[in-house]
mmCIF file of C-alpha atoms in Angstrom:
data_model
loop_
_atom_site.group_PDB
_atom_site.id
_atom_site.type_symbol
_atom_site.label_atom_id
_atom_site.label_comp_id
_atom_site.label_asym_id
_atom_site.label_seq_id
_atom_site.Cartn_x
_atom_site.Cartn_y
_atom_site.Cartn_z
ATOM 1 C CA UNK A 1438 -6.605 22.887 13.168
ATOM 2 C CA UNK A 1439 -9.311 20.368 12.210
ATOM 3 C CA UNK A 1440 -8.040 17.932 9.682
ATOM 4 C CA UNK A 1441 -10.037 15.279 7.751
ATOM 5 C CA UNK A 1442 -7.916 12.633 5.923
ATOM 6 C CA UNK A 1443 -9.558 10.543 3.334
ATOM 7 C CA UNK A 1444 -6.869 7.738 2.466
ATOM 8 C CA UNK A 1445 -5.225 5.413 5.128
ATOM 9 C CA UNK A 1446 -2.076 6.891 4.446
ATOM 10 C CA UNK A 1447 -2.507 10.231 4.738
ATOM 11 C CA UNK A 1448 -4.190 9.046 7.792
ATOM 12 C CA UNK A 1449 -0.772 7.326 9.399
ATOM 13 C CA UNK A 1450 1.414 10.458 8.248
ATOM 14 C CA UNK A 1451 -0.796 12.915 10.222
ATOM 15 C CA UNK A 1452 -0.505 10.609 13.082
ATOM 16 C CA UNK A 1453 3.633 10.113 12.560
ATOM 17 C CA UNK A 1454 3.387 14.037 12.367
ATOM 18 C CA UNK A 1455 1.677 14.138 15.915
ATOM 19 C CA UNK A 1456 -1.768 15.226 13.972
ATOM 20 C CA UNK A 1457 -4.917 13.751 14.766
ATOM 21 C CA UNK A 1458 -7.772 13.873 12.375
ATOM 22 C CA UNK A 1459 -11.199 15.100 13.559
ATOM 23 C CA UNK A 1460 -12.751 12.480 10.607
ATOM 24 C CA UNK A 1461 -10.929 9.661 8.507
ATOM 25 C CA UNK A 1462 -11.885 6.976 6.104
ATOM 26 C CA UNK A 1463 -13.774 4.336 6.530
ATOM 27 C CA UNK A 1464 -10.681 1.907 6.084
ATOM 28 C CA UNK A 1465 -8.486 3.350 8.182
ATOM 29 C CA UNK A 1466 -6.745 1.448 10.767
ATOM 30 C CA UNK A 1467 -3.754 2.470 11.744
ATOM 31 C CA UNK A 1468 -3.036 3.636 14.334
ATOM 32 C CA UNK A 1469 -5.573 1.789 16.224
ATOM 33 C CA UNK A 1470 -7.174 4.844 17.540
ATOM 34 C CA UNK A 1471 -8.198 6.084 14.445
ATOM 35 C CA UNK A 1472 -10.710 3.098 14.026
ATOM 36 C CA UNK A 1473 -12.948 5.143 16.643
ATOM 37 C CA UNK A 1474 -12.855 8.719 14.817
ATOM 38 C CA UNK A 1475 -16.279 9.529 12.830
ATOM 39 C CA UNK A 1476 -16.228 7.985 8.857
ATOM 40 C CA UNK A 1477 -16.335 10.541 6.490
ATOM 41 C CA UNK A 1478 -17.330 7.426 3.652
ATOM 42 C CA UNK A 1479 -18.361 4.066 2.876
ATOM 43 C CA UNK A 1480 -17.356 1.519 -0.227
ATOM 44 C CA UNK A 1481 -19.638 0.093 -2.408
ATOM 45 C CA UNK A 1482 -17.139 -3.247 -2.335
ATOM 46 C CA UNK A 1483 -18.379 -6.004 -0.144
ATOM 47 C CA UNK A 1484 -16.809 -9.283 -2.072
ATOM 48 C CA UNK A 1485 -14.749 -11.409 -0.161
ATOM 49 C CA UNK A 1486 -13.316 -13.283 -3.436
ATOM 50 C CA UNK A 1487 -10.096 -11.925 -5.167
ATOM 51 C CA UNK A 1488 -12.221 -12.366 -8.732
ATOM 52 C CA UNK A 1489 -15.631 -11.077 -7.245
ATOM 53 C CA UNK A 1490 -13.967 -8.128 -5.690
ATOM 54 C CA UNK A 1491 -12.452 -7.493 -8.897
ATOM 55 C CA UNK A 1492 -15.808 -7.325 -10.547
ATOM 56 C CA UNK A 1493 -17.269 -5.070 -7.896
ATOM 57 C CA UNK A 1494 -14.768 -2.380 -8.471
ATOM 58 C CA UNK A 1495 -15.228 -2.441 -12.535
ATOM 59 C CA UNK A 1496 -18.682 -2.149 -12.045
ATOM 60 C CA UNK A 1497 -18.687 0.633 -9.242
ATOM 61 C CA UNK A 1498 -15.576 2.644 -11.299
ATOM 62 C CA UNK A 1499 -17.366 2.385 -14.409
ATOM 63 C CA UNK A 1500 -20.150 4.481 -12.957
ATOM 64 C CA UNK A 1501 -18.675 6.799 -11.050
ATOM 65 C CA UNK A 1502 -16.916 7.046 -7.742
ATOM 66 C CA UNK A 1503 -16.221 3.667 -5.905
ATOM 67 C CA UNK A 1504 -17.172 5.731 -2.639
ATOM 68 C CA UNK A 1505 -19.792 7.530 -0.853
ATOM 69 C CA UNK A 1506 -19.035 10.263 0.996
ATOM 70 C CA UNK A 1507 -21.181 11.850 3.872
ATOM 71 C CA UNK A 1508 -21.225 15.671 2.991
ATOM 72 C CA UNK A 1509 -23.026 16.404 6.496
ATOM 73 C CA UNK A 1510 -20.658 14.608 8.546
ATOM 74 C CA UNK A 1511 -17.786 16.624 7.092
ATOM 75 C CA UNK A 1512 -19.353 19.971 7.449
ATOM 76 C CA UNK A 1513 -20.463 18.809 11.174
ATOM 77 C CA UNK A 1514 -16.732 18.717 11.864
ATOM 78 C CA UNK A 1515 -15.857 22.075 10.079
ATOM 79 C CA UNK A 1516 -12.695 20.947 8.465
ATOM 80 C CA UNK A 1517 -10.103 23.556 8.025
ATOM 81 C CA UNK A 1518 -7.766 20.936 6.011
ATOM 82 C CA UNK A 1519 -8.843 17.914 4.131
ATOM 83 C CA UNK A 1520 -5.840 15.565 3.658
ATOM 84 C CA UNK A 1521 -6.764 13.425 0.283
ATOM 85 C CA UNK A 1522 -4.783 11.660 -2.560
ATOM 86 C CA UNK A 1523 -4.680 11.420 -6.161
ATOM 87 C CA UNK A 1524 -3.251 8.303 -6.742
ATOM 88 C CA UNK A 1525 -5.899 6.011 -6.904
ATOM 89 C CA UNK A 1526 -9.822 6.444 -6.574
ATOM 90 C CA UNK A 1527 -9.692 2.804 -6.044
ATOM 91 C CA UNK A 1528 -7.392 2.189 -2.630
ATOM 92 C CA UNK A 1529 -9.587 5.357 -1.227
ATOM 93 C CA UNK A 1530 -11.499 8.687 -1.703
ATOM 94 C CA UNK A 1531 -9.379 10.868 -4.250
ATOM 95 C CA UNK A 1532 -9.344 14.767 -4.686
ATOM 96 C CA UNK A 1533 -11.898 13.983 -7.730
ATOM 97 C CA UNK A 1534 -14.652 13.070 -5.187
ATOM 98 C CA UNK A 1535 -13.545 15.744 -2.401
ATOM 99 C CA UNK A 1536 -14.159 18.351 -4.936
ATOM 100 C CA UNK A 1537 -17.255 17.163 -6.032
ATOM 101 C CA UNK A 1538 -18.574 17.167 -2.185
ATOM 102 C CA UNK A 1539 -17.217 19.898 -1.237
ATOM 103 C CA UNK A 1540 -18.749 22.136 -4.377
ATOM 104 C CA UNK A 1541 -22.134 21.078 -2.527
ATOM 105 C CA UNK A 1542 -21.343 22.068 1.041
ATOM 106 C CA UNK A 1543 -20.755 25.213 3.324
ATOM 107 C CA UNK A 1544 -17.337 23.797 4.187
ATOM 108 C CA UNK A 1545 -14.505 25.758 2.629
ATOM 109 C CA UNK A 1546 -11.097 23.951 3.836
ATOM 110 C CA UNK A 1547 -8.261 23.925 2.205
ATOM 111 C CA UNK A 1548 -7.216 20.550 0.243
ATOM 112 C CA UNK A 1549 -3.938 18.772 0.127
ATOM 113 C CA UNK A 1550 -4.238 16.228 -2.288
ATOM 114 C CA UNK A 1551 -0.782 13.832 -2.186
ATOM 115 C CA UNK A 1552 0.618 12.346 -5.351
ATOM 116 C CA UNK A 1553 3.399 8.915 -4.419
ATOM 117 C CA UNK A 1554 4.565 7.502 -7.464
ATOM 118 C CA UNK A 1555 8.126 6.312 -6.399
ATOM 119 C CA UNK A 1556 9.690 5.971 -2.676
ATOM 120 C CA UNK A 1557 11.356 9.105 -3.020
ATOM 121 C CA UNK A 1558 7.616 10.279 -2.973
ATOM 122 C CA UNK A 1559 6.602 9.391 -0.347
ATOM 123 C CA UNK A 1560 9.188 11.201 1.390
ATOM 124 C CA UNK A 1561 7.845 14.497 -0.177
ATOM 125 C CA UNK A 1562 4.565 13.670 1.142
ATOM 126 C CA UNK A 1563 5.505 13.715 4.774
ATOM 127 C CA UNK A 1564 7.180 17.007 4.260
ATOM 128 C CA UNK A 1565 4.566 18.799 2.447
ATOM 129 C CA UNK A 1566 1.940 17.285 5.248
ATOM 130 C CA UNK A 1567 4.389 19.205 7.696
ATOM 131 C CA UNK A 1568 4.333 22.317 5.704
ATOM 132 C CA UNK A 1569 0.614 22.326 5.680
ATOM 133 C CA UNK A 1570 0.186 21.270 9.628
ATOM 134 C CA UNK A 1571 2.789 23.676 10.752
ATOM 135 C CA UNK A 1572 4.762 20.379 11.951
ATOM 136 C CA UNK A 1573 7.779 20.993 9.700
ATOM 137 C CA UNK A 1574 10.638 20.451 12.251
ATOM 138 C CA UNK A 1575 8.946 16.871 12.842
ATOM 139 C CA UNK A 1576 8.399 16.181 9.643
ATOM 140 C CA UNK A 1577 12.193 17.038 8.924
ATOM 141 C CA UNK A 1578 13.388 14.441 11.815
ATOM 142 C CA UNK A 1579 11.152 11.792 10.792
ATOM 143 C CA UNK A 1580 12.046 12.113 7.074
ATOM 144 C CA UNK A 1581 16.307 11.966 7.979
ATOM 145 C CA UNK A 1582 15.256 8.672 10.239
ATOM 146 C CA UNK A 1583 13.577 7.295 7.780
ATOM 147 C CA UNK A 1584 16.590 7.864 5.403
ATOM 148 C CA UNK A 1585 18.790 6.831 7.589
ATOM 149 C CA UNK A 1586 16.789 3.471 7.926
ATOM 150 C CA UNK A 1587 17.120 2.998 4.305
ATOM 151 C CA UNK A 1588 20.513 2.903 4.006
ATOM 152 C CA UNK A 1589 21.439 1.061 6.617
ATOM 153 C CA UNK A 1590 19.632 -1.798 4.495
ATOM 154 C CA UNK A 1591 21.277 -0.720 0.823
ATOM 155 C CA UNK A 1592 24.603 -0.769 2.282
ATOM 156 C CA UNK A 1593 24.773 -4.481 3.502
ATOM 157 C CA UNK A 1594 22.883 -4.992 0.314
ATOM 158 C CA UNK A 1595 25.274 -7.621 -1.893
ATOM 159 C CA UNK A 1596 25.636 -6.802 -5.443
ATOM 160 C CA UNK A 1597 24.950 -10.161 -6.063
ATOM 161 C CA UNK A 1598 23.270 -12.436 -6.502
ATOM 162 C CA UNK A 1599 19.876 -9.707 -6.492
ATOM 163 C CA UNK A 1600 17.098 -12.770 -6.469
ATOM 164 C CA UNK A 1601 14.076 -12.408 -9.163
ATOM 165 C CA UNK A 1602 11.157 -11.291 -6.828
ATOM 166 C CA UNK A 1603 7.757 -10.708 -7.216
ATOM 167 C CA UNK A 1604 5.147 -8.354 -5.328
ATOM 168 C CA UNK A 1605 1.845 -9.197 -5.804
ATOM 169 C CA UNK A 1606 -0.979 -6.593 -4.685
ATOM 170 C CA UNK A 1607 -3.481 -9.029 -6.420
ATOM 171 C CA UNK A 1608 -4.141 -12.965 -6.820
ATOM 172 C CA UNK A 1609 -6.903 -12.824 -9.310
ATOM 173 C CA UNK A 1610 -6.686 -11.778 -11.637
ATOM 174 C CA UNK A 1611 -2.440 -11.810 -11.296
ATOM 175 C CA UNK A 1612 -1.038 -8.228 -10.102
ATOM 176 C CA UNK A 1613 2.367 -7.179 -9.618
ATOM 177 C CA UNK A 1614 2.786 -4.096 -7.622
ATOM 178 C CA UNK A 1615 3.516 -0.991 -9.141
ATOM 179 C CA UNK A 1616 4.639 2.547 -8.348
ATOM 180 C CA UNK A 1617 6.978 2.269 -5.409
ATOM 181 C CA UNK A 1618 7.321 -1.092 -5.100
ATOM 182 C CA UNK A 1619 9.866 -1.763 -7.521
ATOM 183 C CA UNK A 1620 11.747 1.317 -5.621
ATOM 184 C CA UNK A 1621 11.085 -0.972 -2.120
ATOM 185 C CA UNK A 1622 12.273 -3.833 -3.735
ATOM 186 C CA UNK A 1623 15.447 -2.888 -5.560
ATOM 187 C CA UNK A 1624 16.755 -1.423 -2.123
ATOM 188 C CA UNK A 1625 15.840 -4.533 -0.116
ATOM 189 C CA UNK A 1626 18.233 -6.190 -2.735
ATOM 190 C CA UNK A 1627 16.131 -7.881 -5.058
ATOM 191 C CA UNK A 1628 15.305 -7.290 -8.958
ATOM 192 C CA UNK A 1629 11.836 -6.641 -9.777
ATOM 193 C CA UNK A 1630 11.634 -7.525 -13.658
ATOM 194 C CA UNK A 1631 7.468 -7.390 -13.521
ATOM 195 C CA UNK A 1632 7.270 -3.491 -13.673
ATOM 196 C CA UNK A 1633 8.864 -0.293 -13.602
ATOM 197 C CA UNK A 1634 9.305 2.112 -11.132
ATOM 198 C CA UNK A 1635 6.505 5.212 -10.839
ATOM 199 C CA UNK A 1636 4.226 2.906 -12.947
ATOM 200 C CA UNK A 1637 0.790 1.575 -11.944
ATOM 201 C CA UNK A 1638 0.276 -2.174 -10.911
ATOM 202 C CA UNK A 1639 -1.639 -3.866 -14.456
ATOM 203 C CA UNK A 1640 -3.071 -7.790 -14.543
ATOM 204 C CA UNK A 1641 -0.440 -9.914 -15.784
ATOM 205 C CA UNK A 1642 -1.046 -13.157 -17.719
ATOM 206 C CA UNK A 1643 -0.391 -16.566 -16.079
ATOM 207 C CA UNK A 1644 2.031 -17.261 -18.325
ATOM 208 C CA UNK A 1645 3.869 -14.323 -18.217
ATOM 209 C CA UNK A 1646 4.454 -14.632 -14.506
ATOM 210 C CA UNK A 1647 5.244 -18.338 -15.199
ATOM 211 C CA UNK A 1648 8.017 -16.828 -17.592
ATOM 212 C CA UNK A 1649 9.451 -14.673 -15.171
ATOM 213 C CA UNK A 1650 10.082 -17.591 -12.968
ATOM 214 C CA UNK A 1651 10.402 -15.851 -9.638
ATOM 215 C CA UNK A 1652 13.333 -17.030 -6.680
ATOM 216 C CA UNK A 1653 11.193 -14.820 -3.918
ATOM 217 C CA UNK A 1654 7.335 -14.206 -4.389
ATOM 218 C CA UNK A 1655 6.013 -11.693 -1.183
ATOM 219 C CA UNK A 1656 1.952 -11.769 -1.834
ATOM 220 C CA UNK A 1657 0.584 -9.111 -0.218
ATOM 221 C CA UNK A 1658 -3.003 -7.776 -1.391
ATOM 222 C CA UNK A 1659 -4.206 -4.247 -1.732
ATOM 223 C CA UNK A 1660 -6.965 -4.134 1.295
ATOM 224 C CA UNK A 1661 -6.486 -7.734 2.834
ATOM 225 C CA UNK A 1662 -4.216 -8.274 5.920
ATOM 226 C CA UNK A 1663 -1.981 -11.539 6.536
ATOM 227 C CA UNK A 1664 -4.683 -14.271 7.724
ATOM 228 C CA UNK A 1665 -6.878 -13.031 4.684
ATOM 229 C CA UNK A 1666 -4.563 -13.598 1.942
ATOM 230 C CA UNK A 1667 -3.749 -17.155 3.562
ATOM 231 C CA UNK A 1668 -7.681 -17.829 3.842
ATOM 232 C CA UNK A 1669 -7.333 -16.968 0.110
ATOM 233 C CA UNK A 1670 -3.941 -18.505 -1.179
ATOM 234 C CA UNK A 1671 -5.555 -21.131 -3.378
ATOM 235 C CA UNK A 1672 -6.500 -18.718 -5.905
ATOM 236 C CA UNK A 1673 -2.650 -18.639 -6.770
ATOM 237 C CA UNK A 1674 -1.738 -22.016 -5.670
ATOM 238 C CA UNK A 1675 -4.524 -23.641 -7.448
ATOM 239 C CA UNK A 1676 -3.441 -22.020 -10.987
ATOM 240 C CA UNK A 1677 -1.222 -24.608 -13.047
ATOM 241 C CA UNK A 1678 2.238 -24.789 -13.130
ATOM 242 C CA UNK A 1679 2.126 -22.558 -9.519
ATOM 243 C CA UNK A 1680 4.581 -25.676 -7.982
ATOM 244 C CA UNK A 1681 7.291 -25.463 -10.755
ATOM 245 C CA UNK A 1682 8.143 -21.662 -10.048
ATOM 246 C CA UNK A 1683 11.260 -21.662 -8.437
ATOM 247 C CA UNK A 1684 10.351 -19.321 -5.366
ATOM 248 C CA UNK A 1685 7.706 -22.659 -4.237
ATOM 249 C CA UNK A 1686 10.114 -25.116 -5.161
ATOM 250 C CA UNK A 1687 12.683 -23.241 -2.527
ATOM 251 C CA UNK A 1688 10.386 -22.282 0.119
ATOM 252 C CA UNK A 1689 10.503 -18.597 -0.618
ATOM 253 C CA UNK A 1690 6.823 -17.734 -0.844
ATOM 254 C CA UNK A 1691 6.031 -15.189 1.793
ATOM 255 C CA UNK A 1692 2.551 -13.627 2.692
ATOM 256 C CA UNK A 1693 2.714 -9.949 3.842
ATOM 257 C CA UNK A 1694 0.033 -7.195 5.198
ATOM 258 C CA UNK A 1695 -0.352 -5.278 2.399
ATOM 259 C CA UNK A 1696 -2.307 -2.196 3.782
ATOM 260 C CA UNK A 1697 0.414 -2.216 6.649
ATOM 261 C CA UNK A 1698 3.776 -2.355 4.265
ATOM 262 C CA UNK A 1699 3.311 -2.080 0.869
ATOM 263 C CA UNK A 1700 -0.015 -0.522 -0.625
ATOM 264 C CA UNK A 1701 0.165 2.552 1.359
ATOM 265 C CA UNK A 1702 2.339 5.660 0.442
ATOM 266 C CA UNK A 1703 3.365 6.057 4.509
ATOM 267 C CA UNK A 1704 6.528 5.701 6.560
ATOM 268 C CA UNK A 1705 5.785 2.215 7.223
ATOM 269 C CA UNK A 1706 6.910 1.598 3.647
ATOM 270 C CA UNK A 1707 10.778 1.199 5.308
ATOM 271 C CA UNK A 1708 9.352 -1.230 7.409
ATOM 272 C CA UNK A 1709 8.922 -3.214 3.901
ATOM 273 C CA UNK A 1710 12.511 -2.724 2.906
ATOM 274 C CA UNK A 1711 14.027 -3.997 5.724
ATOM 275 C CA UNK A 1712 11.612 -7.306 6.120
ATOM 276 C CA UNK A 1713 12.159 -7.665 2.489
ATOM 277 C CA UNK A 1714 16.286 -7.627 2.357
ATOM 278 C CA UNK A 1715 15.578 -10.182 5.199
ATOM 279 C CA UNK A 1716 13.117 -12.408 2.335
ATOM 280 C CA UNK A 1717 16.063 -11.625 -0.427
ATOM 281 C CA UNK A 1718 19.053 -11.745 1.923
ATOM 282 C CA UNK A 1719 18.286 -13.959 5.085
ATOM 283 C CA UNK A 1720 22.333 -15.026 5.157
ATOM 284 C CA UNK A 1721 22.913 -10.847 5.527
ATOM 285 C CA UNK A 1722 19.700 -10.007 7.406
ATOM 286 C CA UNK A 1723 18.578 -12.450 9.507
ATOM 287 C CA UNK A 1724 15.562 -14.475 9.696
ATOM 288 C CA UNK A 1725 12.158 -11.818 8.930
ATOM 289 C CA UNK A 1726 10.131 -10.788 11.723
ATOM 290 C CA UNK A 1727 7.190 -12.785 12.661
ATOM 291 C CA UNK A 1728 4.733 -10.541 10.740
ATOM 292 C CA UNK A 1729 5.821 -12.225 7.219
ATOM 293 C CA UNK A 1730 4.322 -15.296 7.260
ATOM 294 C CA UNK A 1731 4.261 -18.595 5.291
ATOM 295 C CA UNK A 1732 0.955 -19.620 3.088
#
């Protein structure tokens, strides 16, 4: 079976599933190997700047697609499943722009377009991968692991205290996470009071997040990995009153990949809730692995 994936983590499921694309996006990374399969796309994003970046994407959304795809690349690899999402046309291609390509080619593959709104979601999406790779035993096994995984965490868990936390998947302008975050959070063992579950991430005023006072802040961009978001910290610790919140006055400001834990729908997401019980719960969990680092 030939299978193009057009989101980094549909990308990382075929992969967990034993799958490998004959075509991928043009940001995906993980694992390393698929950086050397053929692009099916590019972005028309190039900012470094939270703010500029920001811009870029308004501008590119409001006319149109915020990617290019390359129609004869895809029909070069004769694709007899495209693996997209439908999510968000901003983190990568969505089944919006597959359809539009493929209405103009002589490819005719099937499309699985995935849909993660809460962690339970994602879940489903390795299982209906499975069903549509014929790797449904696999998928089965890695979906009870990854179960199994999660409760280990929400069953050293303490009721309380549950710390304030934040998740921010943008610095400017101010974004809490959304969708499954809150889920990621809340089993980790802290309270996420900035949005609700299965809801998209929105900009958030200064104040508001001032407000909400946060005991544990875990900044972790959409798109930028560790030493990015610490090249670009001052656009949050620059705002005033950033040294009153409570989570800088305690030392509980963490910097996280985002693509690798957070803003993808994959089974690295449990990999979030267990570094993030040890950012709510260090006396329970230990000290967090050397991948969460300090601004």
């Amino acid at each position: 079976m030939n299978v193009i994936s057009t989101s980094p983590s549909s990308t990382e499921i075929l992969y967990a599933l034993g799958v490998e694309p004959v075509a991928v996006s043009h940001a995906c990374d993980y694992p390393p190997e698929a950086i050397e399969l053929p692009e099916i796309d590019v972005s028309k994003v190039d900012a470094r700047a939270s703010a500029d970046r920001h811009d870029q994407v308004q501008a590119a959304t409001s006319d149109g697609h915020l990617y290019r795809m390359n129609p004869e690349r895809i029909d070069a690899v004769d694709p007899d499943l495209i693996v997209t999402q439908g999510v968000c046309g901003v983190c990568a291609v969505d089944d919006v722009l597959v359809g539009e390509t493929l209405a103009e080619l002589e490819a005719d593959p099937d499309v699985l377009a995935l849909q993660a709104e809460q962690l339970e979601d994602v879940l489903e999406c390795v299982r209906e991968v499975g069903a549509a790779t014929g790797t449904e035993d696999r998928a089965a096994s890695l979906i009870e692991e990854l179960r199994d995984r999660i409760a280990a965490v929400e069953t050293r868990v303490p009721e309380h205290p549950r710390p304030r936390t934040a998740v921010l998947e943008w610095m400017d302008p101010v974004r809490p996470a959304g969708y499954w975050v809150p889920d990621v959070v809340t089993a980790a063992g802290g309270e996420y009071g900035l949005g609700d579950v299965g809801q998209p991430s929105e900009p958030l005023e200064w104040e508001a997040f001032l407000e909400y006072d946060p005991e544990v802040v875990v900044v972790a961009p959409c798109g930028f990995d560790a030493d990015r978001t610490c090249d670009q910290f001052h656009e949050l610790a620059d705002r005033p009153g950033w040294d009153d919140v409570t989570a800088v006055r305690e030392d509980r400001v963490f910097v996280l990949d985002g693509g690798a834990y957070l803003t993808r729908w994959t089974p690295r997401l449990v990999g979030a809730v267990e570094r993030l019980a040890t950012l709510c719960h260090s006396d329970v969990f230990g000290e967090s692995p050397t991948d969460v680092r300090r601004p």
